[in-house]
Coordinates of N, CA and C in Angstrom, one line a residue:
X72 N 20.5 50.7 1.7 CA 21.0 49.7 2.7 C 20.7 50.1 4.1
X73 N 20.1 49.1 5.0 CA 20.2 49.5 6.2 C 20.3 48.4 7.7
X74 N 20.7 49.0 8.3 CA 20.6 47.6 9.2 C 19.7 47.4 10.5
X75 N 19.0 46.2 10.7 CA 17.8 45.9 11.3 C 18.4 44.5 12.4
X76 N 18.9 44.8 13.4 CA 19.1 43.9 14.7 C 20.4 43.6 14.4
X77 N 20.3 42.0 14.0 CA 21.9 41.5 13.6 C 21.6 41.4 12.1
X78 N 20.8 42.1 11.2 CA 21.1 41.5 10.0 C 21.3 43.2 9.0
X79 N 21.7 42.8 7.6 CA 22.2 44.2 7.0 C 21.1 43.7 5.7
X80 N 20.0 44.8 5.2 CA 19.1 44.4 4.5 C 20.1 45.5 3.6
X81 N 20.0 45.4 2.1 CA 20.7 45.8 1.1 C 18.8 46.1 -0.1
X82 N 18.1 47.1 0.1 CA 17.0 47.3 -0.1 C 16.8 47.0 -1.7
X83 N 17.6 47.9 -2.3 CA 17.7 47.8 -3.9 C 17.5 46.6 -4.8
X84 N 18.4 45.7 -3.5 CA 18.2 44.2 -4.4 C 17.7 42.9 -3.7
X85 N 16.9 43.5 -2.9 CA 16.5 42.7 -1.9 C 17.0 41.8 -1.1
X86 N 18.1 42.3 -0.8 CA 19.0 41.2 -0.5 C 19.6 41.0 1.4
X87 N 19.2 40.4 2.1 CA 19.1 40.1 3.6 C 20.8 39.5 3.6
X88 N 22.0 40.1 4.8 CA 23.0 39.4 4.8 C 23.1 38.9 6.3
X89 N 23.4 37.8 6.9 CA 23.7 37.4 8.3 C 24.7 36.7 8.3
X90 N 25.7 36.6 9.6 CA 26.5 35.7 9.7 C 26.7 35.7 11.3
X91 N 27.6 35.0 11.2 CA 28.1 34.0 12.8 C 29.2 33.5 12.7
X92 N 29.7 33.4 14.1 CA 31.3 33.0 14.5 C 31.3 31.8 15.2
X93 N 32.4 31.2 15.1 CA 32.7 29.9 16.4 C 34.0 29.7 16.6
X94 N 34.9 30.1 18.0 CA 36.2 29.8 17.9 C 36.5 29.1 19.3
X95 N 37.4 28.4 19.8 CA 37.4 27.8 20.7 C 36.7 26.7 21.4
X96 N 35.7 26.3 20.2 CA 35.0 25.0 20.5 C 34.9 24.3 19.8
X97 N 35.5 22.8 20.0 CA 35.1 21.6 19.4 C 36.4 20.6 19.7
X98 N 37.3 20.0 18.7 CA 38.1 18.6 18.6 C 39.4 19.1 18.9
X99 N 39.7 20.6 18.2 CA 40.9 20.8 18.6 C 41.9 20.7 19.7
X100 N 43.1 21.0 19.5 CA 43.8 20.6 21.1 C 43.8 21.6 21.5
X101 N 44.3 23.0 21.4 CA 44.0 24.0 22.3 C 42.5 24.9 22.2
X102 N 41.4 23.9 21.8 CA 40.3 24.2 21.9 C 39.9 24.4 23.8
X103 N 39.1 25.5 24.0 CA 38.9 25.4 25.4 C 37.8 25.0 25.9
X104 N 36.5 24.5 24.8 CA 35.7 23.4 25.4 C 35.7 22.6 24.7
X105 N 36.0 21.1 24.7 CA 35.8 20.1 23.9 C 34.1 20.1 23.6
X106 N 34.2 19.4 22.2 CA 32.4 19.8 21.7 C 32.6 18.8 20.4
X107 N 31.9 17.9 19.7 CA 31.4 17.6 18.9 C 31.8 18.4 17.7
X108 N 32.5 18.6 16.6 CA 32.9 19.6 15.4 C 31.7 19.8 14.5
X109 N 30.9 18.5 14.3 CA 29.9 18.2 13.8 C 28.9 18.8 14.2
X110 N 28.4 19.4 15.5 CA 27.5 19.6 15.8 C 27.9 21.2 16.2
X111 N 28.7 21.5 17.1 CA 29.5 22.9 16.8 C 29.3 24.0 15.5
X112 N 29.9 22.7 14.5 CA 29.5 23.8 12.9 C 27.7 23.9 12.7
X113 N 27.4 22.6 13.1 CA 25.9 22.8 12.8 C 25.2 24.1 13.1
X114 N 25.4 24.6 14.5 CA 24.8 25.5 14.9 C 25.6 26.7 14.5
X115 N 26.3 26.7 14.1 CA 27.6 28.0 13.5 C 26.9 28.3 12.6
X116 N 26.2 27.6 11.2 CA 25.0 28.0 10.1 C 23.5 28.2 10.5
X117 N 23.4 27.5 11.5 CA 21.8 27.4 12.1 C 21.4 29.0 12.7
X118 N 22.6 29.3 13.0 CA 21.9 30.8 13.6 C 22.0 31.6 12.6
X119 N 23.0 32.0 11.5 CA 22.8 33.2 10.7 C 21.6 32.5 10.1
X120 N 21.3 31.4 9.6 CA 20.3 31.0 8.7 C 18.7 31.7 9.4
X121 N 18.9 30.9 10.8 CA 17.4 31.6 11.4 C 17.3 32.8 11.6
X122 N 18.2 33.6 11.9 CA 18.4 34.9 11.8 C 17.8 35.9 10.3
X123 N 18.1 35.6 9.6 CA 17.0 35.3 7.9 C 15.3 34.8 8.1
X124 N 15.5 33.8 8.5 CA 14.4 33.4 8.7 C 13.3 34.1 9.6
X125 N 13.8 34.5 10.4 CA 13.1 35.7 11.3 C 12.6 37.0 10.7
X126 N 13.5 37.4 10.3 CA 12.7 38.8 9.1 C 12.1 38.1 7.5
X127 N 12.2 36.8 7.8 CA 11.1 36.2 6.5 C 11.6 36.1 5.0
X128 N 13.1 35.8 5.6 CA 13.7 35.9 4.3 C 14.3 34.1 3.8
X129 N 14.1 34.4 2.3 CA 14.5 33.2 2.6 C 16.2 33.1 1.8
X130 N 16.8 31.8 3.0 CA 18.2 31.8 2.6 C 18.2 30.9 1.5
X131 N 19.7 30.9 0.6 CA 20.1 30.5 -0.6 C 21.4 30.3 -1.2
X132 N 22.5 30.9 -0.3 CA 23.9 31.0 -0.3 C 24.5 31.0 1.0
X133 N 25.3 30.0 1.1 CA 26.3 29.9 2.8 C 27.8 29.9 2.2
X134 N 27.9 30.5 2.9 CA 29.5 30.8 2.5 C 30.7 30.5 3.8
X135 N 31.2 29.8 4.4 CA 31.7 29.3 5.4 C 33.3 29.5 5.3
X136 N 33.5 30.6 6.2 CA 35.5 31.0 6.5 C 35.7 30.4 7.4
X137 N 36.7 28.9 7.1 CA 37.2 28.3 8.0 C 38.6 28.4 8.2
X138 N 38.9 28.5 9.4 CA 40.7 28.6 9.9 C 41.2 27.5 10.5
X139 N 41.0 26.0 9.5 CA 41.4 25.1 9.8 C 41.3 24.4 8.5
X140 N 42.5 23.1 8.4 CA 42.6 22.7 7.1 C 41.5 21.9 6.9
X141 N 41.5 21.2 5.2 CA 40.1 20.8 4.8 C 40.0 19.6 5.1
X142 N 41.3 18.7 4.9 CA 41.4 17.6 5.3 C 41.9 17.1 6.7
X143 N 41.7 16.3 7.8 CA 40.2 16.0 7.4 C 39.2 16.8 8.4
X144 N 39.5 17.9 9.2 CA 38.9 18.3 10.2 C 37.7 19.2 9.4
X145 N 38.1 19.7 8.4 CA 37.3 20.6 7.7 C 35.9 20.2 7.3
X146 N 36.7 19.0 6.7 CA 35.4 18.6 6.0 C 33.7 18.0 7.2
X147 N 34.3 17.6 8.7 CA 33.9 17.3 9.3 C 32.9 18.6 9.8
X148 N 33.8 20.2 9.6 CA 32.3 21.3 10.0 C 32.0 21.1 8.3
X149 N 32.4 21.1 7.3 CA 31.0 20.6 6.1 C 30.2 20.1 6.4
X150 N 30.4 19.1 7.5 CA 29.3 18.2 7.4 C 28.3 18.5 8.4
X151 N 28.5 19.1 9.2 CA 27.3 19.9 10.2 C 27.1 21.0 9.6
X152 N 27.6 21.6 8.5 CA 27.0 23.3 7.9 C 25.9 22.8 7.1
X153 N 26.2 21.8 6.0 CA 25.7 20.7 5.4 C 24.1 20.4 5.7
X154 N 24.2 20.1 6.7 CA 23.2 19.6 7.5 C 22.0 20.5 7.8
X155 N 22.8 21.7 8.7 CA 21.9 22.6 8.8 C 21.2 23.5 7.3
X156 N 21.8 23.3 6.2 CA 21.9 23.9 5.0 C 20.1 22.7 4.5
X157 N 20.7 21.7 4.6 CA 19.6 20.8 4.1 C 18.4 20.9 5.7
X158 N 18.7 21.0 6.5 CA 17.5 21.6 7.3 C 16.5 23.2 7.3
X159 N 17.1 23.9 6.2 CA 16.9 24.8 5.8 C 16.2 25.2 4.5
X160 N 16.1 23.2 3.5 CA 15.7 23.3 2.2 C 16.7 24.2 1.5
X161 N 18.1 24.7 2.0 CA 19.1 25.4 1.0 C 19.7 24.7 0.1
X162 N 19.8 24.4 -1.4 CA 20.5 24.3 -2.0 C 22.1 23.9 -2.1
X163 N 22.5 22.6 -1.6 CA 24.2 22.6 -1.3 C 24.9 22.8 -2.7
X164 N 24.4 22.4 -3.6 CA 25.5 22.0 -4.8 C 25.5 23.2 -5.7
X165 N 24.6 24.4 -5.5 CA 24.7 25.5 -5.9 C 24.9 26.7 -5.2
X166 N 24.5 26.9 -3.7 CA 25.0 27.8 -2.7 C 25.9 27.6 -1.5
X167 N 26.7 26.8 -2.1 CA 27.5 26.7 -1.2 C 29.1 26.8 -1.5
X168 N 29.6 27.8 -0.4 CA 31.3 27.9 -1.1 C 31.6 28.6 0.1
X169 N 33.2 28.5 0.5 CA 34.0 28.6 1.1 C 35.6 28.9 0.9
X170 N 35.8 28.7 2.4 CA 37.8 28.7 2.3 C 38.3 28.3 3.0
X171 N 39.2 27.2 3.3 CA 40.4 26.4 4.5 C 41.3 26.9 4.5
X172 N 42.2 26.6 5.5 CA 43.5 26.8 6.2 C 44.1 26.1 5.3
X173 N 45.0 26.0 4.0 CA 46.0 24.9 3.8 C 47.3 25.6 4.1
X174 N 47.8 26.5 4.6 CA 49.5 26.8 5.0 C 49.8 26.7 6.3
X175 N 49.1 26.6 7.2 CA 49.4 26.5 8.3 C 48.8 25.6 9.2
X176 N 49.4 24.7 10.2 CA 48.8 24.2 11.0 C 48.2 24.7 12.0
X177 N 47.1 24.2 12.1 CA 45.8 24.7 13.2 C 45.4 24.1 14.8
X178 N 45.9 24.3 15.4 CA 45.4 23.9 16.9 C 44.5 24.6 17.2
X179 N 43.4 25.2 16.6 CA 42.5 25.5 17.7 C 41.2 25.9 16.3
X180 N 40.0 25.6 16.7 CA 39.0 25.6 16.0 C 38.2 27.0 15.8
X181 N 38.2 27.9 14.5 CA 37.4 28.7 13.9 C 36.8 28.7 12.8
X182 N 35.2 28.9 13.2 CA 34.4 28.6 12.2 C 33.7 30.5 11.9
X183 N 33.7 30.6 10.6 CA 32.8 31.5 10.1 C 31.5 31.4 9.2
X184 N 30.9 32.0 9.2 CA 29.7 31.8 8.4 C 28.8 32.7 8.2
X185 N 28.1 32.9 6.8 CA 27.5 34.1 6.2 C 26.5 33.4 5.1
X186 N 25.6 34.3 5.4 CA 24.5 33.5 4.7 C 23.4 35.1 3.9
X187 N 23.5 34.3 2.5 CA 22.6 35.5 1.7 C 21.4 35.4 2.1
X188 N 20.1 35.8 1.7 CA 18.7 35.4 1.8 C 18.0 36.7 0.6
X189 N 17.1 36.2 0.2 CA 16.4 36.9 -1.1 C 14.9 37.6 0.1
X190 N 14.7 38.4 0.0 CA 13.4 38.8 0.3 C 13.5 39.1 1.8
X191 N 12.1 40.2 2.0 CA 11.8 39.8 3.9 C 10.7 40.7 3.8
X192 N 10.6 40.2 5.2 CA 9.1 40.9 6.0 C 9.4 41.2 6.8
X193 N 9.3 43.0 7.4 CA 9.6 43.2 9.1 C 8.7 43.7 9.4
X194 N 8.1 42.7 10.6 CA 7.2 43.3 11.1 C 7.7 43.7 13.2
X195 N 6.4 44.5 13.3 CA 7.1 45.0 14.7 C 5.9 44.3 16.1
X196 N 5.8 44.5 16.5 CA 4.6 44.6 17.6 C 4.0 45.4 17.7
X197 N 2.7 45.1 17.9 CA 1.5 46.4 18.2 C 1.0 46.3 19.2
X198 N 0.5 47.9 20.1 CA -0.3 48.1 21.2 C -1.4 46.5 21.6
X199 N -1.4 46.3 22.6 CA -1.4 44.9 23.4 C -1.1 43.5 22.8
X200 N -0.3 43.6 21.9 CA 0.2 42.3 21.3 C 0.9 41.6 23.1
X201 N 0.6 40.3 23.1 CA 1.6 39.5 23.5 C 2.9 39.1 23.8
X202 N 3.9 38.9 24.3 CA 5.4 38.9 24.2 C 5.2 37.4 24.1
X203 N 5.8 36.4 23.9 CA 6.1 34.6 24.3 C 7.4 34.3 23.8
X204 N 7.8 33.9 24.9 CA 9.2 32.9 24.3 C 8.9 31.6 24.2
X205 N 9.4 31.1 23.7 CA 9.5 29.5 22.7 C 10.5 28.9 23.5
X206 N 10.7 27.9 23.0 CA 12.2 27.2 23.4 C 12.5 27.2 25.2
X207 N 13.6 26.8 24.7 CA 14.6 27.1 26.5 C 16.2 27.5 25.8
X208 N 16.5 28.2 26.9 CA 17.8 28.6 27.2 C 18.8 27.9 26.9
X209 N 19.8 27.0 26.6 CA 20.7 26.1 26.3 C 21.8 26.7 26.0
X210 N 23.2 26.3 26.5 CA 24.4 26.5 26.1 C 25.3 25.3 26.5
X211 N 26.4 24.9 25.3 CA 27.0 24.2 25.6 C 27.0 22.6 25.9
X212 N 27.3 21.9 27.0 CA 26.6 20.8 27.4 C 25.1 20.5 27.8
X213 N 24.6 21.4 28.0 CA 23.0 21.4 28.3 C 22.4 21.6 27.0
X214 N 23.3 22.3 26.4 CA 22.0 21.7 25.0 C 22.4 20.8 24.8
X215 N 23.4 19.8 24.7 CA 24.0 18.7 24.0 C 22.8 17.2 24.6
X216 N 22.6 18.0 26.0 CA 22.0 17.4 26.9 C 20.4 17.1 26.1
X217 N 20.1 18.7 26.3 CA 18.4 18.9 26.4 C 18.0 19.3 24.7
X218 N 19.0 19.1 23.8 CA 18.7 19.8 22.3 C 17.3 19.9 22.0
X219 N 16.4 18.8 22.3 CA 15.0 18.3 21.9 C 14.2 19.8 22.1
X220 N 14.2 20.5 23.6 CA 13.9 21.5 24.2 C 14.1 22.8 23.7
X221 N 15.3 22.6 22.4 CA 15.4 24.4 22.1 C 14.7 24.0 20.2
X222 N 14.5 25.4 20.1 CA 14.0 25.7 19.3 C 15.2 24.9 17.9
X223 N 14.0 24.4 16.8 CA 14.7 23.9 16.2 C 14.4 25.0 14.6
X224 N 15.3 24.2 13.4 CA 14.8 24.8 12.1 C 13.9 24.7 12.2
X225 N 13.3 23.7 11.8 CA 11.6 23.4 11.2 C 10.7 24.6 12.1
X226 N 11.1 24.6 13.7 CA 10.3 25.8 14.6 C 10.4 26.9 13.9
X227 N 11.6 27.4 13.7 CA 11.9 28.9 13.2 C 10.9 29.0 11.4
X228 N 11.1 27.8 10.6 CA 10.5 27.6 9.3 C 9.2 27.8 9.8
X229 N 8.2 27.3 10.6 CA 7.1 27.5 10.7 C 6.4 28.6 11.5
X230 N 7.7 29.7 12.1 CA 7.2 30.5 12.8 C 6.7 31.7 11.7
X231 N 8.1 31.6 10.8 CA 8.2 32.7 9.8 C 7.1 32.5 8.8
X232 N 6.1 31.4 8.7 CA 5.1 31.3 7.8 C 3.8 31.4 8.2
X233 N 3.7 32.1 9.4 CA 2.5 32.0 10.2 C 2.3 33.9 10.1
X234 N 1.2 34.1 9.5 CA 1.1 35.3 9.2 C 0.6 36.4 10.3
X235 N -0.2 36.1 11.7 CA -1.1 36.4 13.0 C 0.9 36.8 13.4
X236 N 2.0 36.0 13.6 CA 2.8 36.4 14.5 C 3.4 37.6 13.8
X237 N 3.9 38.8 14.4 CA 4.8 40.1 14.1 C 5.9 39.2 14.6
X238 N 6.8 40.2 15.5 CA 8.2 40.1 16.1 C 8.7 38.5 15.7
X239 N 9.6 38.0 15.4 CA 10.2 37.1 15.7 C 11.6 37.0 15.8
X240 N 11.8 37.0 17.1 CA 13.9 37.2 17.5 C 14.5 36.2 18.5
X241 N 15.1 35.9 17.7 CA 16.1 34.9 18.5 C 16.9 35.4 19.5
X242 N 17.2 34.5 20.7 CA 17.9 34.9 21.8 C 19.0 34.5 21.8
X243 N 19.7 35.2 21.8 CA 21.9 34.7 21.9 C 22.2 34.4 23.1
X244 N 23.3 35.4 23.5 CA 24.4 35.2 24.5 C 24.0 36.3 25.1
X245 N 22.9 37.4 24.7 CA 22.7 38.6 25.6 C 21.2 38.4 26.5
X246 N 20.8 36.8 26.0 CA 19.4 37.0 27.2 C 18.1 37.8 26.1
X247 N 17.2 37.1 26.6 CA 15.5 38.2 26.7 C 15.8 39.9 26.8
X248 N 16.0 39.6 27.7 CA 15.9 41.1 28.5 C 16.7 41.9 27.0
X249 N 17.4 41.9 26.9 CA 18.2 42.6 25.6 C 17.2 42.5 24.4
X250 N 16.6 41.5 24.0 CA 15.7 41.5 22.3 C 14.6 42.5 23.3
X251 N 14.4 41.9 24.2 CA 12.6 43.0 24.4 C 13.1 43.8 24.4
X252 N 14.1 44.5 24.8 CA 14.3 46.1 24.5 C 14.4 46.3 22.8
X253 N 14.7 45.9 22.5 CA 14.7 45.4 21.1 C 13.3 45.9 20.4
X254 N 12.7 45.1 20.6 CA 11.2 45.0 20.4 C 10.8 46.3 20.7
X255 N 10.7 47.0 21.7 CA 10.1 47.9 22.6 C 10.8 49.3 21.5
X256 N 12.2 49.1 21.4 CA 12.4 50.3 20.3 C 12.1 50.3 19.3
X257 N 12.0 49.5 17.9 CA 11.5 49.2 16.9 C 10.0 49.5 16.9
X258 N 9.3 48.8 17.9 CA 7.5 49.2 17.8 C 7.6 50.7 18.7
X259 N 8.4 51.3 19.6 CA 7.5 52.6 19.7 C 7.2 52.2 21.2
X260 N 7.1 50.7 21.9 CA 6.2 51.1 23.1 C 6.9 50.4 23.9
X261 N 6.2 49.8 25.1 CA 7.2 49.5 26.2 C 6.0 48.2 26.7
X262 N 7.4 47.4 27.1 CA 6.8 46.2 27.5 C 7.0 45.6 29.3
X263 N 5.1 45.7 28.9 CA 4.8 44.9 31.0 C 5.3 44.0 31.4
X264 N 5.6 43.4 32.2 CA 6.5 42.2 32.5 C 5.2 41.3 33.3
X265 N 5.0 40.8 32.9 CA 3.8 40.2 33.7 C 4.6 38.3 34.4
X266 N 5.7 38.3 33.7 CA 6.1 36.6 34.7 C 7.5 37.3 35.0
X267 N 7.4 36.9 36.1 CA 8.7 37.4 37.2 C 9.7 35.8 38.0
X268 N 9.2 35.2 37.5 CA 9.7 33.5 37.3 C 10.9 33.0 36.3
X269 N 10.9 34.2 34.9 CA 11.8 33.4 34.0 C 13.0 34.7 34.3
X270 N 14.0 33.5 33.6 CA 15.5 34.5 33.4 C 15.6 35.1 32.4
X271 N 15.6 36.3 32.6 CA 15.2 37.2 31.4 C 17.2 37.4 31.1
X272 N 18.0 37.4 32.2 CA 19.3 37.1 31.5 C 20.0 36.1 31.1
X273 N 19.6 35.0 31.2 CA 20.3 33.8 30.6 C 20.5 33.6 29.2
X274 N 22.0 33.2 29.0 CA 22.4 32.9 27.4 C 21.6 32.2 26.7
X275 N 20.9 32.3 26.0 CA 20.1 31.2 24.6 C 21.3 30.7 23.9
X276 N 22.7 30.8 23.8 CA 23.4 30.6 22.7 C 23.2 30.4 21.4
X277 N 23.4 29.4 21.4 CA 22.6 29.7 19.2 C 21.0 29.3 19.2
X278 N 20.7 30.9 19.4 CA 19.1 30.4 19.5 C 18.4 29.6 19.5
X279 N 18.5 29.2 20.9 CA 17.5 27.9 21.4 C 16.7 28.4 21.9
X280 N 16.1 29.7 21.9 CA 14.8 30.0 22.3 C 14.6 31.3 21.7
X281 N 13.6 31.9 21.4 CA 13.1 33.1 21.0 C 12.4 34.2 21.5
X282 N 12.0 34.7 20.7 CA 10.6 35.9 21.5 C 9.6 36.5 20.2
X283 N 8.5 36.1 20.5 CA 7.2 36.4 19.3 C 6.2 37.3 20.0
X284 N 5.5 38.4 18.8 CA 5.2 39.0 19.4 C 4.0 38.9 18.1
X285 N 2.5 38.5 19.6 CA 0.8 38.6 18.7 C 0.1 38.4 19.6
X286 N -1.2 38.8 19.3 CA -2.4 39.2 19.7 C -2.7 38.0 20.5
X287 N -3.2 38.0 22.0 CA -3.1 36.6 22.9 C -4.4 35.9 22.4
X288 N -5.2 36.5 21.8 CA -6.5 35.8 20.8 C -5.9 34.6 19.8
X289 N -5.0 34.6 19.4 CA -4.6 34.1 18.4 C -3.2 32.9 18.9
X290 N -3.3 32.7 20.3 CA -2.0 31.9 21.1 C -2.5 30.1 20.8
X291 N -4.0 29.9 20.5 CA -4.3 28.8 20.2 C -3.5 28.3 18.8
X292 N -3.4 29.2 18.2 CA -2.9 28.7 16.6 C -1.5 28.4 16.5
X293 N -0.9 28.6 17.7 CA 0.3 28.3 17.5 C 0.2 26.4 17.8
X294 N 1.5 25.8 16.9 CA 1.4 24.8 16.9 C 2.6 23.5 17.2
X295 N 3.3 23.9 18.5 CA 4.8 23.8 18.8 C 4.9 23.0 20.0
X296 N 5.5 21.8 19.5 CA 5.7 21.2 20.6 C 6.9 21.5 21.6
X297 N 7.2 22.8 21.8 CA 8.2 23.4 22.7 C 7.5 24.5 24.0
X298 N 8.1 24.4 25.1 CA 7.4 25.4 26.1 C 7.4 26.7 25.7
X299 N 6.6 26.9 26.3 CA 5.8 28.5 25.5 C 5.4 29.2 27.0
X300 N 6.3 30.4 27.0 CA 6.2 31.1 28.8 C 5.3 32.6 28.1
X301 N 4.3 33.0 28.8 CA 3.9 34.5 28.0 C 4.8 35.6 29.0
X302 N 5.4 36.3 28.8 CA 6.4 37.3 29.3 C 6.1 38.8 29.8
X303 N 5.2 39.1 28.6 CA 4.8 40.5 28.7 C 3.6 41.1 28.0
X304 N 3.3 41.7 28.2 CA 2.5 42.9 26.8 C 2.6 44.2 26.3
X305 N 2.7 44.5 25.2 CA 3.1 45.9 24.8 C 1.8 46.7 25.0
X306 N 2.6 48.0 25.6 CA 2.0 48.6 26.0 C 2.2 50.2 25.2

């Protein structure tokens, strides 16, 4: 068993585990940002899922700890986990299970979620590979705003199938600047900063943008209708 960024690979049985949190956002009353529950849970599955998807694994069980009853608020994050499950080609009627709140009443919204995946690929960056981020930065009402702009499933599904890209990491709540270091430990080398323009600290929240790391020969083959900034080069 060992652990590689945010995920815990279990080697023996090939088995990739990720998860994610969500509390204080959505319908509830002492929720402290009102948000869509629907779209809140969406992204609550969307990131451990892509988080799999990045080391090239593929997901097959979601398992969702909710601290809110089933009826009817619950069933409303089903229906954004749901979603992102079937944006993932996951299996709902066979990998999917959970748990609600029924003893207590709930004022305020927490979502958990955990997601198996079978298999992976880790690959790292090599001496003058490329850095590129994808996507844009988004949190909150500005994604709700600009969603079109951040990185979607289908982006993360077609990144992981493109064999020329190494690195592929999603950006959270700690910014660029935190995965390239990332990068830079895992491969061994150290990355040039060549665009002094982008915010290398800004929150991605549920990864709406990334960082891929390949040979700038091979930048034609990418095939993404999302902004694409080049960042750096390993050095």
């Amino acid at each position: 068993m060992k652990k590689f960024r945010d995920t815990i690979i279990l080697d023996d049985i090939d088995l990739v585990v990720t998860t994610d949190s969500a509390a204080g956002i959505g319908e509830k009353e002492h929720d402290a940002v009102y948000a869509s529950i629907e779209t809140v849970s969406y992204y609550a599955a969307f990131v451990p899922i892509v988080e799999a998807l990045c080391v090239r694994s593929k997901p097959f069980v979601l398992v969702d700890t909710l601290c809110n009853e089933r009826v009817p608020y619950g069933e409303k994050i089903m229906r954004g986990i749901k979603r992102a499950m079937r944006d993932a080609s996951m299996d709902i009627e066979s990998g999917f299970t959970g748990s609600t709140e029924e003893n207590f009443v709930t004022t305020m919204t927490g979502i958990g979620v955990t997601v198996l995946s079978r298999g992976h690929d880790i690959r790292k960056a090599q001496k003058g590979d490329a850095v590129y981020a994808i996507g844009r930065a988004l949190v909150g009402e500005e994604l709700a705003k600009h969603e079109y702009e951040a990185m979607s499933m289908s982006d993360y599904i077609y990144l992981s199938s493109q064999d020329y890209i190494h690195d592929i990491v999603p950006i959270g709540s700690q910014g660029a600047m935190h995965e390239l270091a990332e990068i830079e430990s895992y491969a061994g080398l150290k990355a040039r900063i060549v665009n002094d323009d982008f915010d290398y600290s800004q929150s991605a929240g549920p990864s709406t943008l990334c960082l891929i790391t390949m040979k700038e020969e091979d930048f034609n083959k990418l095939n993404l209708k999302k902004a694409i900034n080049l960042l750096a080069y390993m050095e």
